[in-house]
């Protein structure tokens, strides 16, 4: 049980107390429910990766959004993680492309611009002749820092840059 609690506690947002509750839940669950959970974990790890173009979650080389010919390819919405894509898609108002940074600038956590997919974003803006970049990072200190950093990098590229706040 101690090893299981340790493994759960390694997950982001899961402290030791939450890890203990999850571990005890698994201990009390039916065997077939636990086996189903383990099977789904293995399948996700084996089948899901990041889209080669935008870094969204995908079971293929390109995600369903990058593969969709009806999307507006002149716009890119920049989000911190795949959950940002999900939030934007739920609202149903945006029909452009995405770029997932896979994090946010956070010096206190040791995450700088080089650890994010910022270089790839700049390459896409240049190569794909993007007309507008919508920055939709979180409304947190780290999200704002990331947005300001992106604004400065995109300014000389003569591309329209706008800011959208999502929660």
Short mmCIF file of N, CA and C in Angstrom, two decimals:
data_model
loop_
_atom_site.label_atom_id
_atom_site.label_comp_id
_atom_site.label_asym_id
_atom_site.label_seq_id
_atom_site.Cartn_x
_atom_site.Cartn_y
_atom_site.Cartn_z
N UNK A 1 0.83 -1.19 0.00
CA UNK A 1 0.00 0.00 0.00
C UNK A 1 0.87 1.26 0.00
N UNK A 2 1.97 1.21 0.71
CA UNK A 2 2.84 2.38 0.78
C UNK A 2 3.38 2.73 -0.61
N UNK A 3 3.75 1.72 -1.38
CA UNK A 3 4.25 1.97 -2.74
C UNK A 3 3.16 2.55 -3.62
N UNK A 4 1.93 2.04 -3.50
CA UNK A 4 0.81 2.55 -4.29
C UNK A 4 0.53 4.01 -3.94
N UNK A 5 0.53 4.33 -2.65
CA UNK A 5 0.31 5.71 -2.20
C UNK A 5 1.42 6.61 -2.75
N UNK A 6 2.66 6.14 -2.70
CA UNK A 6 3.79 6.91 -3.26
C UNK A 6 3.58 7.21 -4.74
N UNK A 7 3.13 6.21 -5.50
CA UNK A 7 2.92 6.39 -6.94
C UNK A 7 1.81 7.41 -7.21
N UNK A 8 0.70 7.32 -6.50
CA UNK A 8 -0.39 8.28 -6.68
C UNK A 8 0.05 9.68 -6.28
N UNK A 9 0.85 9.80 -5.22
CA UNK A 9 1.30 11.11 -4.74
C UNK A 9 2.24 11.80 -5.74
N UNK A 10 2.81 11.05 -6.68
CA UNK A 10 3.67 11.64 -7.71
C UNK A 10 2.86 12.41 -8.74
N UNK A 11 1.56 12.17 -8.80
CA UNK A 11 0.71 12.82 -9.80
C UNK A 11 0.49 14.28 -9.42
N UNK A 12 0.41 15.15 -10.44
CA UNK A 12 0.18 16.58 -10.14
C UNK A 12 -1.17 16.79 -9.46
N UNK A 13 -1.16 17.59 -8.41
CA UNK A 13 -2.40 17.92 -7.71
C UNK A 13 -2.85 16.86 -6.73
N UNK A 14 -2.09 15.77 -6.60
CA UNK A 14 -2.45 14.70 -5.67
C UNK A 14 -1.45 14.72 -4.52
N UNK A 15 -1.91 15.13 -3.35
CA UNK A 15 -1.07 15.09 -2.16
C UNK A 15 -1.12 13.72 -1.52
N UNK A 16 -0.42 13.58 -0.41
CA UNK A 16 -0.36 12.29 0.28
C UNK A 16 -1.74 11.86 0.76
N UNK A 17 -2.52 12.77 1.31
CA UNK A 17 -3.86 12.41 1.81
C UNK A 17 -4.76 11.92 0.67
N UNK A 18 -4.76 12.64 -0.44
CA UNK A 18 -5.57 12.20 -1.59
C UNK A 18 -5.07 10.86 -2.12
N UNK A 19 -3.76 10.68 -2.16
CA UNK A 19 -3.18 9.43 -2.62
C UNK A 19 -3.61 8.27 -1.72
N UNK A 20 -3.67 8.51 -0.42
CA UNK A 20 -4.13 7.48 0.51
C UNK A 20 -5.59 7.12 0.24
N UNK A 21 -6.43 8.14 0.04
CA UNK A 21 -7.85 7.88 -0.23
C UNK A 21 -8.03 7.07 -1.51
N UNK A 22 -7.27 7.41 -2.56
CA UNK A 22 -7.37 6.68 -3.83
C UNK A 22 -6.91 5.24 -3.64
N UNK A 23 -5.79 5.06 -2.93
CA UNK A 23 -5.26 3.72 -2.69
C UNK A 23 -6.26 2.86 -1.92
N UNK A 24 -6.88 3.41 -0.89
CA UNK A 24 -7.87 2.65 -0.12
C UNK A 24 -9.12 2.39 -0.94
N UNK A 25 -9.47 3.31 -1.82
CA UNK A 25 -10.61 3.07 -2.71
C UNK A 25 -10.33 1.86 -3.61
N UNK A 26 -9.14 1.81 -4.15
CA UNK A 26 -8.76 0.69 -5.02
C UNK A 26 -8.76 -0.62 -4.22
N UNK A 27 -8.28 -0.57 -3.00
CA UNK A 27 -8.26 -1.76 -2.15
C UNK A 27 -9.68 -2.29 -1.91
N UNK A 28 -10.64 -1.39 -1.79
CA UNK A 28 -12.02 -1.78 -1.50
C UNK A 28 -12.84 -2.05 -2.76
N UNK A 29 -12.33 -1.69 -3.92
CA UNK A 29 -13.08 -1.85 -5.17
C UNK A 29 -13.14 -3.33 -5.58
N UNK A 30 -14.10 -3.60 -6.45
CA UNK A 30 -14.20 -4.95 -6.99
C UNK A 30 -13.00 -5.24 -7.88
N UNK A 31 -12.59 -6.49 -7.92
CA UNK A 31 -11.41 -6.90 -8.69
C UNK A 31 -11.54 -6.54 -10.17
N UNK A 32 -12.73 -6.76 -10.77
CA UNK A 32 -12.89 -6.47 -12.20
C UNK A 32 -12.84 -4.97 -12.47
N UNK A 33 -13.26 -4.14 -11.51
CA UNK A 33 -13.15 -2.68 -11.69
C UNK A 33 -11.68 -2.24 -11.68
N UNK A 34 -10.90 -2.84 -10.80
CA UNK A 34 -9.47 -2.51 -10.72
C UNK A 34 -8.75 -2.99 -11.99
N UNK A 35 -9.11 -4.18 -12.47
CA UNK A 35 -8.50 -4.70 -13.70
C UNK A 35 -8.86 -3.83 -14.89
N UNK A 36 -10.10 -3.35 -14.95
CA UNK A 36 -10.52 -2.45 -16.02
C UNK A 36 -9.73 -1.14 -15.96
N UNK A 37 -9.56 -0.62 -14.77
CA UNK A 37 -8.79 0.62 -14.57
C UNK A 37 -7.35 0.43 -15.04
N UNK A 38 -6.73 -0.67 -14.66
CA UNK A 38 -5.34 -0.96 -15.06
C UNK A 38 -5.24 -1.11 -16.58
N UNK A 39 -6.24 -1.76 -17.18
CA UNK A 39 -6.25 -1.95 -18.64
C UNK A 39 -6.34 -0.60 -19.36
N UNK A 40 -7.20 0.28 -18.87
CA UNK A 40 -7.35 1.60 -19.48
C UNK A 40 -6.06 2.40 -19.35
N UNK A 41 -5.41 2.33 -18.20
CA UNK A 41 -4.12 3.02 -18.01
C UNK A 41 -3.09 2.54 -19.04
N UNK A 42 -3.00 1.22 -19.21
CA UNK A 42 -2.05 0.66 -20.18
C UNK A 42 -2.39 1.11 -21.60
N UNK A 43 -3.68 1.05 -21.96
CA UNK A 43 -4.11 1.45 -23.31
C UNK A 43 -3.78 2.91 -23.60
N UNK A 44 -4.05 3.77 -22.64
CA UNK A 44 -3.76 5.20 -22.83
C UNK A 44 -2.26 5.39 -23.06
N UNK A 45 -1.45 4.73 -22.24
CA UNK A 45 0.00 4.88 -22.37
C UNK A 45 0.51 4.34 -23.70
N UNK A 46 -0.10 3.26 -24.19
CA UNK A 46 0.34 2.64 -25.44
C UNK A 46 -0.19 3.37 -26.67
N UNK A 47 -1.42 3.90 -26.62
CA UNK A 47 -2.08 4.40 -27.82
C UNK A 47 -2.12 5.92 -27.96
N UNK A 48 -2.04 6.64 -26.87
CA UNK A 48 -2.20 8.09 -26.93
C UNK A 48 -0.84 8.76 -26.82
N UNK A 49 -0.61 9.72 -27.71
CA UNK A 49 0.63 10.50 -27.67
C UNK A 49 0.27 11.93 -28.06
N UNK A 50 1.27 12.70 -28.43
CA UNK A 50 1.04 14.09 -28.80
C UNK A 50 1.06 14.25 -30.31
N UNK A 51 0.15 15.06 -30.81
CA UNK A 51 0.08 15.38 -32.23
C UNK A 51 1.41 15.97 -32.69
N UNK A 52 1.89 15.53 -33.83
CA UNK A 52 3.18 16.01 -34.36
C UNK A 52 3.16 17.50 -34.72
N UNK A 53 1.97 18.04 -34.99
CA UNK A 53 1.88 19.44 -35.39
C UNK A 53 1.59 20.36 -34.21
N UNK A 54 0.56 20.03 -33.43
CA UNK A 54 0.08 20.99 -32.42
C UNK A 54 0.30 20.56 -30.98
N UNK A 55 0.72 19.33 -30.73
CA UNK A 55 0.96 18.78 -29.40
C UNK A 55 -0.31 18.45 -28.61
N UNK A 56 -1.46 18.43 -29.29
CA UNK A 56 -2.68 17.99 -28.64
C UNK A 56 -2.61 16.47 -28.48
N UNK A 57 -3.47 15.91 -27.66
CA UNK A 57 -3.51 14.46 -27.52
C UNK A 57 -4.07 13.83 -28.78
N UNK A 58 -3.50 12.69 -29.16
CA UNK A 58 -3.94 12.04 -30.39
C UNK A 58 -3.58 10.56 -30.36
N UNK A 59 -4.38 9.77 -31.06
CA UNK A 59 -4.06 8.36 -31.24
C UNK A 59 -3.39 8.13 -32.59
N UNK A 60 -3.25 9.19 -33.39
CA UNK A 60 -2.57 9.11 -34.69
C UNK A 60 -1.46 10.16 -34.73
N UNK A 61 -0.75 10.22 -35.85
CA UNK A 61 0.33 11.19 -35.98
C UNK A 61 -0.20 12.62 -35.86
N UNK A 62 -1.34 12.89 -36.53
CA UNK A 62 -1.99 14.20 -36.42
C UNK A 62 -3.32 14.03 -35.69
N UNK A 63 -3.64 14.97 -34.83
CA UNK A 63 -4.90 14.90 -34.08
C UNK A 63 -6.08 15.17 -35.01
N UNK A 64 -7.29 14.97 -34.50
CA UNK A 64 -8.50 15.15 -35.32
C UNK A 64 -8.68 16.59 -35.77
N UNK A 65 -8.16 17.55 -35.01
CA UNK A 65 -8.30 18.96 -35.40
C UNK A 65 -7.32 19.30 -36.53
N UNK A 66 -6.07 18.89 -36.40
CA UNK A 66 -5.09 19.14 -37.45
C UNK A 66 -5.44 18.40 -38.74
N UNK A 67 -6.18 17.30 -38.63
CA UNK A 67 -6.57 16.52 -39.80
C UNK A 67 -7.85 17.03 -40.47
N UNK A 68 -8.53 17.95 -39.82
CA UNK A 68 -9.82 18.44 -40.31
C UNK A 68 -9.63 19.54 -41.36
N UNK A 69 -9.96 19.28 -42.62
CA UNK A 69 -9.75 20.28 -43.67
C UNK A 69 -10.69 21.49 -43.57
N UNK A 70 -11.73 21.40 -42.76
CA UNK A 70 -12.67 22.52 -42.65
C UNK A 70 -12.22 23.58 -41.64
N UNK A 71 -11.13 23.33 -40.92
CA UNK A 71 -10.64 24.30 -39.92
C UNK A 71 -9.95 25.47 -40.61
N UNK A 72 -10.01 26.63 -39.99
CA UNK A 72 -9.35 27.84 -40.48
C UNK A 72 -7.86 27.74 -40.15
N UNK A 73 -7.04 27.51 -41.15
CA UNK A 73 -5.60 27.30 -40.95
C UNK A 73 -4.81 28.60 -40.86
N UNK A 74 -5.48 29.74 -40.89
CA UNK A 74 -4.78 31.01 -40.78
C UNK A 74 -4.71 31.50 -39.33
N UNK A 75 -5.35 30.76 -38.42
CA UNK A 75 -5.38 31.15 -37.00
C UNK A 75 -4.88 30.01 -36.13
N UNK A 76 -4.13 30.39 -35.10
CA UNK A 76 -3.68 29.43 -34.10
C UNK A 76 -4.06 29.96 -32.72
N UNK A 77 -4.70 29.12 -31.94
CA UNK A 77 -5.00 29.42 -30.55
C UNK A 77 -3.98 28.70 -29.69
N UNK A 78 -3.26 29.44 -28.87
CA UNK A 78 -2.21 28.88 -28.04
C UNK A 78 -2.77 28.61 -26.64
N UNK A 79 -2.66 27.36 -26.21
CA UNK A 79 -3.12 26.95 -24.89
C UNK A 79 -1.99 26.25 -24.15
N UNK A 80 -2.13 26.16 -22.83
CA UNK A 80 -1.08 25.54 -22.03
C UNK A 80 -1.06 24.03 -22.15
N UNK A 81 -2.24 23.41 -22.18
CA UNK A 81 -2.31 21.96 -22.22
C UNK A 81 -3.51 21.48 -23.01
N UNK A 82 -3.61 20.18 -23.23
CA UNK A 82 -4.75 19.63 -23.96
C UNK A 82 -6.11 20.00 -23.36
N UNK A 83 -6.14 20.24 -22.05
CA UNK A 83 -7.40 20.65 -21.43
C UNK A 83 -7.86 22.01 -21.95
N UNK A 84 -6.93 22.85 -22.38
CA UNK A 84 -7.29 24.13 -23.00
C UNK A 84 -7.98 23.94 -24.33
N UNK A 85 -7.54 22.95 -25.11
CA UNK A 85 -8.20 22.62 -26.37
C UNK A 85 -9.62 22.14 -26.09
N UNK A 86 -9.77 21.29 -25.09
CA UNK A 86 -11.10 20.77 -24.74
C UNK A 86 -12.03 21.92 -24.36
N UNK A 87 -11.54 22.85 -23.54
CA UNK A 87 -12.36 23.99 -23.11
C UNK A 87 -12.78 24.85 -24.30
N UNK A 88 -11.85 25.11 -25.19
CA UNK A 88 -12.16 25.93 -26.37
C UNK A 88 -13.16 25.22 -27.28
N UNK A 89 -12.99 23.93 -27.47
CA UNK A 89 -13.88 23.17 -28.34
C UNK A 89 -15.29 23.07 -27.76
N UNK A 90 -15.39 23.03 -26.44
CA UNK A 90 -16.71 22.96 -25.79
C UNK A 90 -17.53 24.22 -26.08
N UNK A 91 -16.87 25.36 -26.14
CA UNK A 91 -17.62 26.60 -26.39
C UNK A 91 -18.13 26.64 -27.82
N UNK A 92 -17.45 25.95 -28.74
CA UNK A 92 -17.93 25.81 -30.12
C UNK A 92 -17.82 27.06 -30.97
N UNK A 93 -17.12 28.08 -30.51
CA UNK A 93 -17.03 29.33 -31.25
C UNK A 93 -15.76 29.48 -32.07
N UNK A 94 -14.75 28.70 -31.76
CA UNK A 94 -13.45 28.82 -32.44
C UNK A 94 -13.30 27.67 -33.42
N UNK A 95 -12.94 27.99 -34.67
CA UNK A 95 -12.78 26.96 -35.71
C UNK A 95 -11.39 26.97 -36.34
N UNK A 96 -10.42 27.55 -35.64
CA UNK A 96 -9.06 27.58 -36.15
C UNK A 96 -8.25 26.40 -35.65
N UNK A 97 -6.94 26.54 -35.72
CA UNK A 97 -6.01 25.51 -35.29
C UNK A 97 -5.56 25.80 -33.87
N UNK A 98 -4.81 24.89 -33.29
CA UNK A 98 -4.30 25.05 -31.92
C UNK A 98 -2.81 24.81 -31.88
N UNK A 99 -2.22 25.31 -30.80
CA UNK A 99 -0.84 24.95 -30.47
C UNK A 99 -0.79 24.78 -28.95
N UNK A 100 -0.42 23.59 -28.51
CA UNK A 100 -0.37 23.27 -27.08
C UNK A 100 1.08 23.41 -26.61
N UNK A 101 1.30 24.29 -25.64
CA UNK A 101 2.65 24.55 -25.15
C UNK A 101 3.18 23.44 -24.24
N UNK A 102 2.28 22.64 -23.69
CA UNK A 102 2.61 21.59 -22.72
C UNK A 102 3.23 22.16 -21.45
N UNK A 103 2.64 23.27 -20.99
CA UNK A 103 3.07 23.88 -19.73
C UNK A 103 2.99 25.38 -19.79
N UNK A 104 3.55 26.01 -18.76
CA UNK A 104 3.57 27.47 -18.66
C UNK A 104 4.90 27.87 -18.04
N UNK A 105 5.33 29.08 -18.31
CA UNK A 105 6.57 29.56 -17.73
C UNK A 105 6.37 29.72 -16.23
N UNK A 106 7.22 29.08 -15.46
CA UNK A 106 7.12 29.11 -14.00
C UNK A 106 8.50 28.97 -13.39
N UNK A 107 9.21 30.10 -13.23
CA UNK A 107 10.57 30.03 -12.69
C UNK A 107 10.65 29.33 -11.34
N UNK A 108 9.63 29.51 -10.50
CA UNK A 108 9.66 28.89 -9.18
C UNK A 108 9.65 27.36 -9.27
N UNK A 109 9.05 26.84 -10.36
CA UNK A 109 9.03 25.39 -10.58
C UNK A 109 10.15 24.95 -11.52
N UNK A 110 11.00 25.87 -11.90
CA UNK A 110 12.11 25.54 -12.79
C UNK A 110 11.70 25.34 -14.24
N UNK A 111 10.56 25.91 -14.64
CA UNK A 111 10.09 25.78 -16.02
C UNK A 111 10.32 27.11 -16.74
N UNK A 112 11.23 27.08 -17.69
CA UNK A 112 11.50 28.25 -18.51
C UNK A 112 10.97 28.06 -19.90
N UNK A 113 11.10 29.06 -20.74
CA UNK A 113 10.59 28.99 -22.12
C UNK A 113 11.15 27.80 -22.92
N UNK A 114 12.38 27.40 -22.63
CA UNK A 114 12.99 26.30 -23.37
C UNK A 114 12.36 24.94 -23.08
N UNK A 115 11.63 24.84 -21.97
CA UNK A 115 10.96 23.57 -21.64
C UNK A 115 9.59 23.46 -22.29
N UNK A 116 9.13 24.54 -22.91
CA UNK A 116 7.81 24.55 -23.55
C UNK A 116 7.95 24.45 -25.06
N UNK A 117 6.84 24.27 -25.75
CA UNK A 117 6.84 24.13 -27.21
C UNK A 117 6.69 25.49 -27.89
N UNK A 118 7.49 26.45 -27.44
CA UNK A 118 7.43 27.81 -27.97
C UNK A 118 8.17 27.90 -29.30
N UNK A 119 9.33 27.31 -29.40
CA UNK A 119 10.10 27.32 -30.65
C UNK A 119 9.27 26.74 -31.79
N UNK A 120 8.55 25.66 -31.50
CA UNK A 120 7.70 25.02 -32.50
C UNK A 120 6.55 25.93 -32.92
N UNK A 121 6.01 26.70 -31.96
CA UNK A 121 4.96 27.67 -32.28
C UNK A 121 5.48 28.72 -33.26
N UNK A 122 6.64 29.27 -32.99
CA UNK A 122 7.21 30.30 -33.86
C UNK A 122 7.48 29.74 -35.27
N UNK A 123 7.95 28.51 -35.34
CA UNK A 123 8.17 27.87 -36.64
C UNK A 123 6.86 27.72 -37.40
N UNK A 124 5.80 27.34 -36.70
CA UNK A 124 4.50 27.18 -37.35
C UNK A 124 3.98 28.53 -37.86
N UNK A 125 4.10 29.56 -37.05
CA UNK A 125 3.62 30.88 -37.46
C UNK A 125 4.32 31.31 -38.74
N UNK A 126 5.61 31.06 -38.81
CA UNK A 126 6.39 31.44 -39.98
C UNK A 126 6.07 30.55 -41.18
N UNK A 127 6.17 29.24 -41.01
CA UNK A 127 6.02 28.30 -42.12
C UNK A 127 4.59 28.21 -42.64
N UNK A 128 3.61 28.26 -41.73
CA UNK A 128 2.22 28.09 -42.13
C UNK A 128 1.54 29.42 -42.47
N UNK A 129 2.32 30.50 -42.47
CA UNK A 129 1.81 31.83 -42.82
C UNK A 129 0.54 32.18 -42.04
N UNK A 130 0.67 32.10 -40.73
CA UNK A 130 -0.45 32.36 -39.82
C UNK A 130 -0.74 33.85 -39.78
N UNK A 131 -2.02 34.21 -39.83
CA UNK A 131 -2.43 35.62 -39.80
C UNK A 131 -2.79 36.11 -38.41
N UNK A 132 -3.23 35.19 -37.53
CA UNK A 132 -3.61 35.59 -36.18
C UNK A 132 -3.25 34.51 -35.18
N UNK A 133 -2.72 34.95 -34.05
CA UNK A 133 -2.43 34.06 -32.93
C UNK A 133 -3.28 34.53 -31.75
N UNK A 134 -4.09 33.62 -31.24
CA UNK A 134 -4.92 33.90 -30.07
C UNK A 134 -4.25 33.23 -28.88
N UNK A 135 -3.84 34.01 -27.91
CA UNK A 135 -3.18 33.45 -26.73
C UNK A 135 -4.24 33.21 -25.66
N UNK A 136 -4.43 31.96 -25.29
CA UNK A 136 -5.47 31.58 -24.33
C UNK A 136 -4.86 30.83 -23.16
N UNK A 137 -3.82 31.42 -22.57
CA UNK A 137 -3.24 30.82 -21.37
C UNK A 137 -4.10 31.19 -20.17
N UNK A 138 -3.91 30.46 -19.08
CA UNK A 138 -4.70 30.69 -17.88
C UNK A 138 -4.48 32.09 -17.30
N UNK A 139 -5.45 32.53 -16.55
CA UNK A 139 -5.38 33.84 -15.89
C UNK A 139 -4.74 33.67 -14.51
N UNK A 140 -3.47 33.26 -14.55
CA UNK A 140 -2.65 33.09 -13.34
C UNK A 140 -1.36 33.86 -13.58
N UNK A 141 -0.55 33.98 -12.56
CA UNK A 141 0.74 34.66 -12.73
C UNK A 141 1.56 33.97 -13.81
N UNK A 142 1.60 32.63 -13.79
CA UNK A 142 2.37 31.89 -14.78
C UNK A 142 1.76 32.01 -16.18
N UNK A 143 0.44 31.97 -16.26
CA UNK A 143 -0.23 32.13 -17.55
C UNK A 143 0.00 33.51 -18.15
N UNK A 144 -0.05 34.52 -17.30
CA UNK A 144 0.20 35.90 -17.76
C UNK A 144 1.66 36.07 -18.19
N UNK A 145 2.57 35.49 -17.43
CA UNK A 145 3.99 35.56 -17.78
C UNK A 145 4.22 34.92 -19.14
N UNK A 146 3.61 33.77 -19.35
CA UNK A 146 3.74 33.06 -20.63
C UNK A 146 3.15 33.89 -21.76
N UNK A 147 1.98 34.49 -21.53
CA UNK A 147 1.34 35.32 -22.56
C UNK A 147 2.20 36.53 -22.92
N UNK A 148 2.73 37.21 -21.93
CA UNK A 148 3.58 38.38 -22.19
C UNK A 148 4.84 37.98 -22.96
N UNK A 149 5.41 36.86 -22.59
CA UNK A 149 6.60 36.36 -23.30
C UNK A 149 6.28 36.09 -24.77
N UNK A 150 5.13 35.46 -25.02
CA UNK A 150 4.72 35.16 -26.39
C UNK A 150 4.44 36.44 -27.18
N UNK A 151 3.79 37.41 -26.54
CA UNK A 151 3.53 38.70 -27.20
C UNK A 151 4.84 39.31 -27.70
N UNK A 152 5.85 39.30 -26.86
CA UNK A 152 7.13 39.89 -27.23
C UNK A 152 7.79 39.13 -28.38
N UNK A 153 7.71 37.82 -28.37
CA UNK A 153 8.31 37.02 -29.45
C UNK A 153 7.56 37.18 -30.77
N UNK A 154 6.25 37.33 -30.70
CA UNK A 154 5.44 37.40 -31.91
C UNK A 154 5.39 38.80 -32.52
N UNK A 155 5.67 39.82 -31.72
CA UNK A 155 5.59 41.21 -32.19
C UNK A 155 6.36 41.46 -33.49
N UNK A 156 7.61 41.03 -33.59
CA UNK A 156 8.35 41.30 -34.84
C UNK A 156 7.88 40.47 -36.04
N UNK A 157 7.03 39.49 -35.81
CA UNK A 157 6.58 38.62 -36.90
C UNK A 157 5.41 39.21 -37.68
N UNK A 158 4.96 40.38 -37.30
CA UNK A 158 3.88 41.07 -38.01
C UNK A 158 2.62 40.21 -38.13
N UNK A 159 2.27 39.55 -37.04
CA UNK A 159 1.07 38.73 -37.00
C UNK A 159 0.13 39.36 -35.98
N UNK A 160 -1.17 39.30 -36.23
CA UNK A 160 -2.14 39.82 -35.27
C UNK A 160 -2.12 38.90 -34.05
N UNK A 161 -2.00 39.50 -32.86
CA UNK A 161 -1.99 38.72 -31.62
C UNK A 161 -3.10 39.24 -30.72
N UNK A 162 -3.93 38.33 -30.24
CA UNK A 162 -4.99 38.71 -29.31
C UNK A 162 -4.93 37.82 -28.10
N UNK A 163 -5.58 38.25 -27.02
CA UNK A 163 -5.54 37.55 -25.75
C UNK A 163 -6.94 37.12 -25.36
N UNK A 164 -7.07 35.87 -24.97
CA UNK A 164 -8.34 35.32 -24.52
C UNK A 164 -8.10 34.67 -23.17
N UNK A 165 -9.00 34.91 -22.24
CA UNK A 165 -8.85 34.33 -20.91
C UNK A 165 -9.81 33.14 -20.78
N UNK A 166 -9.26 31.98 -20.39
CA UNK A 166 -10.11 30.82 -20.13
C UNK A 166 -9.85 30.34 -18.71
N UNK A 167 -10.84 29.73 -18.15
CA UNK A 167 -10.69 29.22 -16.77
C UNK A 167 -11.01 27.76 -16.75
#
